[in-house]
Amino acid sequence: MRTFHVKDIHIGRSCPVLMGVLNISPESFYPGSFVPISAVHETAVQMITDGAEILDIGARSTAPGSPPISVSEETARIKESLHELQGEDVIISIDTMHPEVLNAALHFDIHIANDISGLSNPDLAELIADAGLPAVLMASGKSPGDARSLQDTHDLIRNVLTRAGDNGIEDIILDPGIGKWIPERTAEDDWDLCRHFHELSVYDLPLLVAVSRKSFIGELTGQSPTGRLAGTLAVTTRLIESGASVIRAHDIPETRDVIKSVMHLMR
């Protein structure tokens, strides 16, 4: 597997890296995760204390049906949150599809770009390459996470990796796009991708798991986002065993303990 370092964090090491979701979007599908700007610093420090090694900051909800916001509003939220974190020794990932947002973030100390559009925007791809940032790249075609099957996922991953190669982006964390990113995607599509997650090791890249409290878990358990923690941790356990390198999570202490427990069993 291709591995690399982000500051002192080894991406692709044997033990998965824990990425905490720092959600500054009040439109989020999981309102319990929303962090107002006034609480960003305190929340970030607590996440790091609890075991998060990377903070993924997102200012726009991308769930189907979420209220849209302007790029200028997303930019303003990101800038405000990064201002709150100035001076902290924390690895920061910026979750955006818009080059204007990432460009504004580059005036601060950031370390990773998280692009759910999979470099669909050439301007964003060029900006990531010019900045020399590692990138989390989702399997995406015309819109984020628009695969409908395992074969679609493989096809889109190959397309995304071609875009990355064309731009000279080599330090990649691959996100297979688990979740209901498009209305046509079914819960069974997500379960099937989870069952076959181990097959994605063929790309020889670190793999991201981002299943925290998502709808496919809720459809099975009958739980709203608030009640999906147990299901999330069960799926996360299976995907760690299947080769996950980075776990993106809302619930840091619980996910930290899952990672520790699974890795101890796998020794």
XYZ file of N, CA and C in Angstrom:
801
model
N 0.835 -1.204 0.000
C 0.000 0.000 0.000
C 0.873 1.257 0.000
N 0.462 2.243 -0.792
C 1.153 3.523 -0.742
C 0.799 4.216 0.575
N 1.793 4.572 1.359
C 1.563 5.276 2.616
C 2.289 6.612 2.575
N 1.898 7.499 3.473
C 2.537 8.816 3.533
C 2.280 9.422 4.903
N 3.005 10.485 5.198
C 2.843 11.179 6.469
C 2.164 12.530 6.269
N 1.285 12.865 7.190
C 0.737 14.215 7.301
C 1.207 14.725 8.662
N 2.172 15.646 8.629
C 2.902 16.007 9.844
C 3.451 14.718 10.463
N 3.059 14.413 11.699
C 3.619 13.221 12.335
C 2.668 12.030 12.297
N 1.599 12.119 11.502
C 0.635 11.030 11.402
C 0.936 10.188 10.163
N 1.093 8.901 10.370
C 1.380 7.976 9.272
C 0.061 7.437 8.724
N -0.284 7.850 7.517
C -1.516 7.396 6.866
C -1.222 6.089 6.142
N -1.952 5.048 6.505
C -1.725 3.740 5.919
C -0.966 2.803 6.838
N -0.718 3.247 8.077
C -0.068 2.379 9.061
C -1.024 1.237 9.416
N -0.551 0.312 10.219
C -1.374 -0.860 10.538
C -2.615 -0.514 11.355
N -2.516 0.475 12.240
C -3.660 0.891 13.061
C -4.368 2.071 12.402
N -5.682 1.988 12.201
C -6.387 3.086 11.540
C -6.242 4.418 12.267
N -6.217 5.478 11.490
C -6.188 6.845 11.993
C -7.632 7.294 12.238
N -7.863 7.979 13.357
C -9.199 8.458 13.694
C -9.360 9.910 13.268
N -10.298 10.155 12.376
C -10.619 11.497 11.872
C -11.937 11.948 12.489
N -11.909 13.038 13.232
C -13.107 13.555 13.869
C -13.850 14.525 12.969
N -15.170 14.411 12.951
C -16.009 15.306 12.163
C -16.280 16.569 12.969
N -15.737 17.686 12.511
C -16.024 18.981 13.135
C -17.023 19.683 12.223
N -18.285 19.532 12.562
C -19.387 19.924 11.685
C -19.885 21.316 12.038
N -19.604 22.286 11.176
C -20.064 23.653 11.440
C -21.231 24.033 10.521
N -21.950 23.002 10.066
C -23.127 23.211 9.214
C -24.402 22.924 10.001
N -25.203 23.938 10.320
C -26.445 23.683 11.047
C -27.476 22.927 10.212
N -27.215 22.800 8.900
C -28.134 22.066 8.021
C -27.886 20.564 8.031
N -26.937 20.085 8.822
C -26.511 18.689 8.805
C -27.659 17.717 9.046
N -27.532 16.498 8.451
C -28.538 15.442 8.663
C -28.557 14.992 10.117
N -27.474 15.222 10.846
C -27.366 14.824 12.250
C -27.165 16.088 13.082
N -28.259 16.729 13.486
C -28.150 18.010 14.198
C -27.307 17.938 15.466
N -27.241 16.761 16.080
C -26.481 16.623 17.311
C -24.994 16.838 17.137
N -24.524 16.830 15.887
C -23.099 17.017 15.642
C -22.723 18.462 15.342
N -23.725 19.333 15.200
C -23.438 20.719 14.823
C -22.671 21.442 15.917
N -21.608 22.143 15.488
C -20.782 22.916 16.412
C -20.830 24.380 15.991
N -21.418 25.263 16.787
C -21.396 26.687 16.448
C -19.978 27.228 16.529
N -19.719 28.304 15.816
C -18.369 28.865 15.759
C -17.838 29.157 17.160
N -18.700 29.615 18.034
C -18.261 29.963 19.392
C -17.730 28.760 20.176
N -18.094 27.542 19.733
C -17.663 26.332 20.439
C -16.620 25.533 19.667
N -16.145 26.052 18.530
C -15.212 25.301 17.685
C -13.925 24.968 18.422
N -13.338 25.952 19.083
C -12.051 25.715 19.747
C -12.192 24.682 20.856
N -13.169 24.866 21.711
C -13.380 23.940 22.822
C -13.657 22.522 22.308
N -14.500 22.416 21.278
C -14.844 21.099 20.732
C -13.638 20.432 20.091
N -12.859 21.207 19.354
C -11.668 20.660 18.699
C -10.674 20.127 19.719
N -10.428 20.889 20.760
C -9.493 20.459 21.802
C -9.989 19.180 22.461
N -11.303 19.101 22.713
C -11.855 17.891 23.337
C -11.733 16.692 22.418
N -11.976 16.895 21.115
C -11.837 15.790 20.165
C -10.417 15.240 20.153
N -9.445 16.133 20.146
C -8.044 15.697 20.153
C -7.722 14.984 21.463
N -8.194 15.524 22.570
C -7.984 14.882 23.872
C -8.585 13.487 23.899
N -9.740 13.329 23.236
C -10.440 12.042 23.237
C -9.849 11.031 22.254
N -8.943 11.471 21.378
C -8.289 10.508 20.514
C -8.304 10.791 19.029
N -8.964 11.866 18.595
C -8.943 12.199 17.173
C -7.545 12.672 16.778
N -7.059 12.208 15.641
C -5.743 12.613 15.156
C -5.845 13.623 14.014
N -6.984 13.665 13.353
C -7.275 14.620 12.288
C -8.659 15.193 12.560
N -8.834 16.487 12.301
C -10.161 17.103 12.367
C -10.591 17.464 10.954
N -11.743 16.948 10.548
C -12.295 17.218 9.221
C -13.390 18.266 9.361
N -13.111 19.477 8.877
C -14.038 20.590 9.054
C -14.909 20.739 7.818
N -16.206 20.670 8.028
C -17.157 20.828 6.938
C -18.194 21.879 7.273
N -18.486 22.744 6.308
C -19.400 23.856 6.551
C -20.674 23.771 5.718
N -20.822 22.694 4.945
C -21.974 22.545 4.058
C -22.486 21.112 4.147
N -23.803 20.951 4.341
C -24.387 19.616 4.322
C -24.553 19.159 2.878
N -24.149 17.912 2.608
C -24.262 17.366 1.255
C -25.268 16.226 1.190
N -26.051 16.027 2.256
C -27.081 14.992 2.234
C -28.198 15.393 1.271
N -28.796 14.420 0.554
C -29.890 14.756 -0.366
C -31.002 15.514 0.346
N -31.450 16.601 -0.269
C -32.540 17.394 0.301
C -32.118 18.431 1.305
N -30.816 18.535 1.599
C -30.355 19.541 2.566
C -30.526 20.942 1.984
N -30.850 21.920 2.826
C -30.965 23.300 2.338
C -29.639 23.768 1.757
N -29.645 24.328 0.573
C -28.387 24.787 -0.020
C -27.891 26.069 0.638
N -26.589 26.264 0.613
C -26.015 27.539 1.030
C -25.073 28.007 -0.081
N -24.774 29.286 -0.082
C -23.903 29.839 -1.109
C -22.444 29.481 -0.820
N -21.627 29.569 -1.860
C -20.192 29.338 -1.683
C -19.602 30.396 -0.757
N -20.098 31.601 -0.837
C -19.587 32.666 0.036
C -19.907 32.380 1.502
N -21.081 31.811 1.782
C -21.431 31.454 3.159
C -20.554 30.304 3.647
N -20.337 29.309 2.797
C -19.448 28.208 3.171
C -18.042 28.722 3.456
N -17.568 29.630 2.606
C -16.237 30.205 2.796
C -16.137 30.945 4.122
N -17.155 31.752 4.424
C -17.147 32.528 5.660
C -17.116 31.615 6.880
N -17.896 30.545 6.860
C -17.913 29.606 7.989
C -16.547 28.947 8.182
N -15.931 28.518 7.079
C -14.623 27.872 7.170
C -13.587 28.839 7.725
N -13.581 30.049 7.231
C -12.607 31.036 7.701
C -12.797 31.321 9.184
N -14.035 31.451 9.628
C -14.299 31.715 11.043
C -13.815 30.556 11.915
N -14.066 29.336 11.462
C -13.657 28.179 12.263
C -12.134 28.069 12.319
N -11.472 28.306 11.204
C -10.013 28.222 11.183
C -9.374 29.331 12.019
N -10.012 30.482 12.034
C -9.516 31.569 12.891
C -9.546 31.133 14.359
N -10.584 30.404 14.744
C -10.703 29.931 16.129
C -9.609 28.925 16.487
N -9.066 28.239 15.477
C -8.092 27.176 15.733
C -6.653 27.612 15.525
N -6.449 28.867 15.184
C -5.080 29.343 14.966
C -4.243 29.144 16.226
N -3.044 28.636 16.031
C -2.137 28.419 17.148
C -2.223 27.046 17.765
N -3.256 26.269 17.400
C -3.383 24.909 17.936
C -2.601 23.929 17.065
N -1.963 22.981 17.696
C -1.201 21.962 16.979
C -2.138 20.816 16.618
N -2.869 20.988 15.516
C -3.872 20.012 15.111
C -3.820 19.841 13.601
N -4.001 18.614 13.157
C -4.034 18.334 11.719
C -5.454 18.570 11.221
N -5.586 19.431 10.231
C -6.897 19.874 9.763
C -7.125 19.450 8.318
N -8.273 18.848 8.103
C -8.762 18.516 6.772
C -9.942 19.441 6.457
N -9.993 19.932 5.219
C -11.100 20.796 4.809
C -11.994 20.034 3.843
N -13.248 19.874 4.237
C -14.238 19.129 3.468
C -15.009 20.104 2.574
N -14.606 20.191 1.308
C -15.287 21.093 0.386
C -15.110 20.615 -1.047
N -16.075 20.998 -1.898
C -15.984 20.736 -3.332
C -15.624 21.994 -4.110
N -15.457 23.115 -3.413
C -15.347 24.406 -4.085
C -13.947 25.001 -3.942
N -13.305 25.319 -5.062
C -11.950 25.874 -4.989
C -11.889 27.188 -4.227
N -12.958 27.992 -4.270
C -12.962 29.260 -3.546
C -12.830 29.027 -2.042
N -13.490 27.974 -1.558
C -13.441 27.658 -0.128
C -12.042 27.170 0.252
N -11.506 26.254 -0.535
C -10.170 25.743 -0.223
C -9.118 26.838 -0.333
N -9.260 27.713 -1.312
C -8.300 28.799 -1.473
C -8.277 29.698 -0.235
N -9.462 29.984 0.312
C -9.532 30.788 1.530
C -8.889 30.040 2.708
N -9.112 28.725 2.768
C -8.562 27.932 3.864
C -7.044 27.858 3.810
N -6.487 27.974 2.614
C -5.036 27.873 2.462
C -4.287 29.049 3.095
N -5.014 30.096 3.472
C -4.387 31.205 4.192
C -4.159 30.853 5.662
N -4.664 29.673 6.068
C -4.462 29.173 7.422
C -3.598 27.907 7.339
N -3.358 27.298 8.468
C -2.515 26.102 8.512
C -3.394 24.867 8.372
N -3.598 24.415 7.120
C -4.393 23.213 6.875
C -3.499 22.162 6.227
N -3.967 20.917 6.222
C -3.067 19.821 5.872
C -3.631 18.826 4.859
N -4.961 18.741 4.722
C -5.595 17.757 3.836
C -6.793 18.409 3.168
N -7.035 18.049 1.906
C -8.271 18.429 1.212
C -9.162 17.199 1.112
N -10.420 17.339 1.502
C -11.394 16.250 1.416
C -12.422 16.622 0.353
N -12.302 16.014 -0.820
C -13.138 16.371 -1.963
C -14.094 15.237 -2.298
N -15.360 15.384 -1.913
C -16.339 14.336 -2.188
C -16.729 14.280 -3.655
N -16.320 15.271 -4.440
C -16.610 15.228 -5.874
C -15.530 14.480 -6.654
N -14.496 14.018 -5.969
C -13.473 13.226 -6.628
C -12.745 13.936 -7.751
N -12.400 15.218 -7.506
C -11.663 16.047 -8.478
C -12.461 16.307 -9.754
N -13.790 16.313 -9.635
C -14.618 16.623 -10.805
C -14.405 18.049 -11.286
N -14.057 18.939 -10.367
C -13.801 20.338 -10.719
C -12.309 20.503 -11.011
N -11.948 20.769 -12.267
C -10.524 20.889 -12.610
C -9.805 21.986 -11.831
N -10.533 23.064 -11.500
C -9.904 24.152 -10.749
C -9.533 23.703 -9.339
N -10.394 22.891 -8.728
C -10.089 22.376 -7.394
C -8.927 21.387 -7.463
N -8.927 20.551 -8.473
C -7.829 19.600 -8.640
C -6.498 20.326 -8.793
N -6.491 21.379 -9.583
C -5.261 22.146 -9.791
C -4.803 22.818 -8.502
N -5.769 23.332 -7.735
C -5.438 24.000 -6.476
C -4.843 23.022 -5.473
N -5.438 21.831 -5.360
C -4.911 20.814 -4.447
C -3.487 20.431 -4.844
N -3.279 20.253 -6.149
C -1.953 19.876 -6.637
C -0.931 20.972 -6.375
N -1.299 22.209 -6.681
C -0.370 23.329 -6.498
C -0.008 23.525 -5.026
N -0.985 23.247 -4.132
C -0.737 23.404 -2.701
C 0.034 22.228 -2.121
N 0.147 21.146 -2.887
C 0.859 19.966 -2.404
C 0.135 19.251 -1.282
N -1.198 19.349 -1.270
C -1.969 18.733 -0.192
C -2.275 17.270 -0.483
N -2.194 16.408 0.516
C -2.815 15.088 0.381
C -4.319 15.278 0.211
N -4.972 14.289 -0.403
C -6.393 14.448 -0.687
C -7.187 13.199 -0.340
N -8.332 13.406 0.310
C -9.346 12.369 0.436
C -10.239 12.511 -0.790
N -10.338 11.453 -1.580
C -11.076 11.525 -2.837
C -12.167 10.464 -2.859
N -13.409 10.925 -3.042
C -14.536 10.011 -3.094
C -14.759 9.497 -4.513
N -15.232 8.262 -4.607
C -15.631 7.687 -5.886
C -16.857 8.439 -6.394
N -16.638 9.321 -7.352
C -17.709 10.186 -7.844
C -17.565 10.391 -9.346
N -18.713 10.513 -10.011
C -18.721 10.791 -11.437
C -19.239 12.179 -11.716
N -20.518 12.269 -12.088
C -21.117 13.566 -12.382
C -21.516 14.309 -11.116
N -21.756 13.573 -10.034
C -22.086 14.194 -8.750
C -21.505 13.324 -7.645
N -21.339 13.867 -6.434
C -20.702 13.106 -5.355
C -21.412 11.787 -5.060
N -20.622 10.728 -4.974
C -21.135 9.428 -4.547
C -22.228 8.857 -5.417
N -22.153 9.062 -6.733
C -23.271 8.674 -7.602
C -23.177 7.252 -8.141
N -22.353 6.405 -7.520
C -22.333 4.989 -7.877
C -23.614 4.312 -7.406
N -24.083 3.322 -8.173
C -25.276 2.574 -7.792
C -24.980 1.112 -7.494
N -23.748 0.701 -7.726
C -23.398 -0.699 -7.529
C -21.912 -0.802 -7.226
N -21.498 -1.997 -6.843
C -20.087 -2.233 -6.586
C -19.272 -1.998 -7.855
N -19.790 -2.453 -9.000
C -19.071 -2.241 -10.251
C -18.980 -0.755 -10.580
N -20.071 -0.016 -10.348
C -20.031 1.439 -10.550
C -18.941 2.072 -9.688
N -18.848 1.607 -8.445
C -17.848 2.161 -7.529
C -16.443 1.945 -8.078
N -16.168 0.746 -8.555
C -14.854 0.468 -9.140
C -14.601 1.354 -10.369
N -15.603 1.500 -11.207
C -15.444 2.326 -12.411
C -15.133 3.774 -12.045
N -15.861 4.302 -11.044
C -15.663 5.695 -10.647
C -14.324 5.886 -9.948
N -13.910 4.902 -9.157
C -12.590 5.003 -8.524
C -11.505 5.113 -9.584
N -11.594 4.307 -10.609
C -10.589 4.366 -11.670
C -10.587 5.737 -12.355
N -11.788 6.302 -12.559
C -11.865 7.637 -13.155
C -11.228 8.691 -12.255
N -11.519 8.607 -10.967
C -10.972 9.572 -10.008
C -9.453 9.462 -9.955
N -8.943 8.258 -9.957
C -7.493 8.079 -9.902
C -6.817 8.571 -11.186
N -7.512 8.485 -12.294
C -6.986 9.072 -13.531
C -6.890 10.583 -13.412
N -7.936 11.215 -12.857
C -7.904 12.666 -12.644
C -6.746 13.038 -11.719
N -6.587 12.267 -10.662
C -5.498 12.552 -9.725
C -4.147 12.434 -10.420
N -3.976 11.369 -11.194
C -2.722 11.189 -11.906
C -2.445 12.298 -12.900
N -3.484 12.746 -13.584
C -3.328 13.831 -14.559
C -2.877 15.127 -13.895
N -3.195 15.281 -12.608
C -2.822 16.499 -11.878
C -1.600 16.298 -10.983
N -1.026 15.111 -10.998
C 0.157 14.860 -10.186
C -0.128 14.716 -8.705
N -1.367 14.357 -8.352
C -1.736 14.162 -6.944
C -1.493 12.698 -6.593
N -0.565 12.440 -5.683
C -0.165 11.065 -5.364
C -0.567 10.630 -3.965
N -0.590 11.545 -3.006
C -0.918 11.190 -1.620
C -2.437 11.214 -1.467
N -3.040 10.036 -1.604
C -4.490 9.912 -1.704
C -5.021 8.970 -0.637
N -6.115 9.388 -0.008
C -6.935 8.508 0.824
C -8.213 8.275 0.027
N -8.509 7.027 -0.264
C -9.624 6.694 -1.139
C -10.909 6.499 -0.336
N -11.951 7.244 -0.697
C -13.261 7.150 -0.056
C -14.226 6.488 -1.035
N -14.690 5.262 -0.757
C -15.566 4.578 -1.710
C -16.973 5.159 -1.797
N -17.316 6.083 -0.900
C -18.602 6.774 -1.022
C -19.780 6.032 -0.437
N -19.574 5.373 0.690
C -20.684 4.714 1.376
C -21.657 5.788 1.859
N -22.948 5.585 1.600
C -23.951 6.547 2.035
C -24.903 6.919 0.919
N -26.006 7.527 1.311
C -27.049 7.892 0.345
C -26.754 9.275 -0.233
N -25.817 9.309 -1.164
C -25.412 10.575 -1.764
C -26.366 11.026 -2.853
N -27.050 10.075 -3.468
C -28.038 10.392 -4.500
C -29.341 9.682 -4.142
N -30.492 10.244 -4.524
C -31.771 9.632 -4.135
C -31.945 8.200 -4.633
N -31.321 7.883 -5.765
C -31.501 6.555 -6.360
C -30.768 5.455 -5.615
N -29.813 5.832 -4.795
C -29.006 4.829 -4.097
C -29.835 4.200 -2.971
N -29.754 2.892 -2.828
C -30.519 2.188 -1.811
C -29.632 1.786 -0.637
N -30.273 1.445 0.474
C -29.527 0.972 1.636
C -28.764 -0.306 1.294
N -29.357 -1.159 0.481
C -28.680 -2.410 0.131
C -27.432 -2.158 -0.706
N -27.435 -1.070 -1.500
C -26.207 -0.692 -2.214
C -25.073 -0.450 -1.220
N -25.394 0.228 -0.125
C -24.370 0.513 0.892
C -23.926 -0.750 1.621
N -24.889 -1.600 1.975
C -24.507 -2.837 2.657
C -23.637 -3.708 1.755
N -23.960 -3.735 0.473
C -23.169 -4.545 -0.456
C -21.740 -4.009 -0.554
N -21.599 -2.684 -0.578
C -20.258 -2.092 -0.631
C -19.483 -2.412 0.645
N -20.154 -2.381 1.776
C -19.487 -2.737 3.038
C -19.046 -4.197 3.032
N -19.889 -5.089 2.512
C -19.524 -6.508 2.462
C -18.289 -6.746 1.598
N -18.130 -5.937 0.569
C -17.031 -6.131 -0.378
C -15.912 -5.106 -0.175
N -15.916 -4.436 0.962
C -14.946 -3.368 1.215
C -13.511 -3.857 1.051
N -13.240 -5.081 1.465
C -11.883 -5.613 1.395
C -11.348 -5.662 -0.030
N -12.250 -5.739 -1.010
C -11.814 -5.814 -2.402
C -11.187 -4.506 -2.884
N -11.447 -3.429 -2.171
C -10.905 -2.133 -2.580
C -9.414 -2.017 -2.299
N -8.862 -2.990 -1.606
C -7.417 -2.988 -1.379
C -6.643 -3.145 -2.679
N -7.328 -3.535 -3.746
C -6.676 -3.707 -5.042
C -6.039 -2.407 -5.544
N -6.539 -1.251 -5.044
C -6.005 0.035 -5.500
C -4.736 0.439 -4.761
N -4.385 -0.321 -3.735
C -3.120 -0.121 -3.025
C -3.010 1.271 -2.407
N -4.150 1.776 -1.919
C -4.204 3.100 -1.303
C -4.889 3.000 0.057
N -4.582 3.909 0.982
C -5.324 3.956 2.242
C -6.816 4.180 1.977
N -7.660 3.470 2.708
C -9.103 3.529 2.510
C -9.782 4.232 3.680
N -10.705 5.117 3.352
C -11.475 5.850 4.357
C -12.808 5.166 4.607
N -13.165 5.042 5.873
C -14.505 4.603 6.278
C -15.255 5.815 6.802
N -16.402 6.107 6.183
C -17.235 7.224 6.628
C -18.680 6.736 6.682
N -19.005 6.017 7.742
C -20.346 5.430 7.874
C -21.104 6.014 9.062
N -20.536 6.967 9.755
C -21.067 7.420 11.027
C -22.524 7.892 10.940
N -23.419 7.098 11.584
C -24.840 7.417 11.758
C -25.593 7.587 10.433
N -25.130 6.943 9.385
C -25.731 7.139 8.064
C -27.045 6.383 7.901
N -27.778 6.749 6.838
C -29.156 6.297 6.685
C -29.288 4.799 6.460
N -28.318 4.151 5.828
C -28.457 2.710 5.599
C -28.486 1.950 6.921
N -27.791 2.461 7.922
C -27.836 1.862 9.257
C -29.208 2.103 9.881
N -29.726 3.316 9.696
C -31.040 3.636 10.241
C -32.158 2.834 9.611
N -32.052 2.564 8.302
C -33.100 1.783 7.633
C -33.141 0.353 8.167
N -31.990 -0.182 8.528
C -31.948 -1.539 9.074
C -32.434 -1.582 10.519
N -31.982 -0.630 11.329
C -32.261 -0.671 12.766
C -33.541 0.056 13.154
N -34.056 0.881 12.242
C -35.239 1.671 12.565
C -34.943 2.873 13.436
N -33.675 3.279 13.490
C -33.264 4.371 14.362
C -33.031 5.656 13.574
N -33.339 6.783 14.213
C -32.972 8.090 13.684
C -31.471 8.272 13.874
N -30.874 9.330 13.272
C -29.434 9.533 13.465
C -28.991 9.500 14.924
N -29.804 10.011 15.827
C -29.448 10.039 17.244
C -29.248 8.641 17.813
N -29.976 7.654 17.286
C -29.917 6.300 17.830
C -29.082 5.317 17.031
N -28.224 5.815 16.159
C -27.482 4.923 15.254
C -26.041 4.624 15.701
N -25.680 4.964 16.922
C -24.298 4.769 17.344
C -23.920 3.299 17.367
N -24.760 2.450 17.947
C -24.418 1.028 18.050
C -24.224 0.420 16.668
N -25.137 0.702 15.755
C -24.999 0.186 14.397
C -23.751 0.707 13.720
N -23.448 1.983 13.942
C -22.241 2.579 13.370
C -20.993 1.859 13.849
N -20.920 1.592 15.132
C -19.730 0.951 15.684
C -19.597 -0.492 15.206
N -20.740 -1.172 15.008
C -20.693 -2.539 14.492
C -20.137 -2.564 13.069
N -20.628 -1.663 12.222
C -20.141 -1.602 10.839
C -18.669 -1.186 10.813
N -18.321 -0.228 11.648
C -16.932 0.228 11.709
C -15.996 -0.918 12.074
N -16.407 -1.737 13.030
C -15.604 -2.893 13.420
C -15.315 -3.791 12.227
N -16.371 -4.106 11.474
C -16.198 -4.993 10.307
C -15.260 -4.359 9.272
N -15.380 -3.056 9.064
C -14.589 -2.407 8.027
C -13.127 -2.219 8.451
N -12.873 -2.104 9.736
C -11.483 -2.115 10.204
C -10.863 -3.470 9.881
N -11.593 -4.536 10.160
C -11.108 -5.881 9.851
C -10.896 -6.070 8.346
N -11.626 -5.285 7.537
C -11.542 -5.398 6.078
C -10.506 -4.480 5.462
N -9.754 -3.740 6.294
C -8.629 -2.990 5.770
C -8.720 -1.480 5.805
N -9.651 -0.927 6.577
C -9.760 0.531 6.655
C -8.506 1.156 7.249
N -8.102 2.292 6.679
C -6.921 3.017 7.169
C -7.274 4.281 7.936
N -8.424 4.888 7.612
C -8.869 6.120 8.271
C -10.345 5.951 8.605
N -10.713 6.257 9.841
C -12.106 6.179 10.278
C -12.606 7.592 10.552
N -13.576 8.033 9.774
C -14.168 9.368 9.952
C -15.403 9.222 10.820
N -15.435 9.897 11.978
C -16.469 9.616 12.957
C -16.931 10.867 13.685
N -18.204 10.840 14.101
C -18.734 11.877 14.978
C -18.391 11.586 16.440
N -18.390 10.314 16.798
C -18.307 9.894 18.200
C -16.890 9.424 18.498
N -16.074 10.325 19.010
C -14.637 10.066 19.099
C -14.278 9.040 20.183
N -14.687 9.204 21.440
C -14.248 8.225 22.446
C -14.694 6.800 22.122
N -15.935 6.656 21.655
C -16.455 5.326 21.354
C -15.708 4.690 20.182
N -15.446 5.486 19.144
C -14.740 4.961 17.976
C -13.290 4.649 18.311
N -12.680 5.489 19.128
C -11.315 5.219 19.604
C -11.245 3.851 20.267
N -12.227 3.550 21.111
C -12.199 2.284 21.833
C -12.450 1.100 20.899
N -13.284 1.295 19.889
C -13.489 0.244 18.888
C -12.180 -0.051 18.166
N -11.485 1.001 17.732
C -10.206 0.801 17.031
C -9.229 0.050 17.922
N -9.091 0.474 19.168
C -8.167 -0.195 20.085
C -8.538 -1.674 20.275
N -9.825 -1.936 20.448
C -10.270 -3.295 20.715
C -10.066 -4.201 19.515
N -10.439 -3.709 18.334
C -10.286 -4.544 17.131
C -8.823 -4.807 16.844
N -7.994 -3.787 16.974
C -6.575 -3.987 16.706
C -5.942 -4.957 17.707
N -6.415 -4.935 18.951
C -5.883 -5.880 19.932
C -6.266 -7.308 19.570
N -7.498 -7.498 19.089
C -7.934 -8.821 18.678
C -7.182 -9.324 17.457
N -6.744 -8.401 16.607
C -6.109 -8.773 15.356
C -4.600 -8.957 15.493
N -4.051 -8.774 16.676
C -2.595 -8.907 16.869
C -2.124 -10.321 16.554
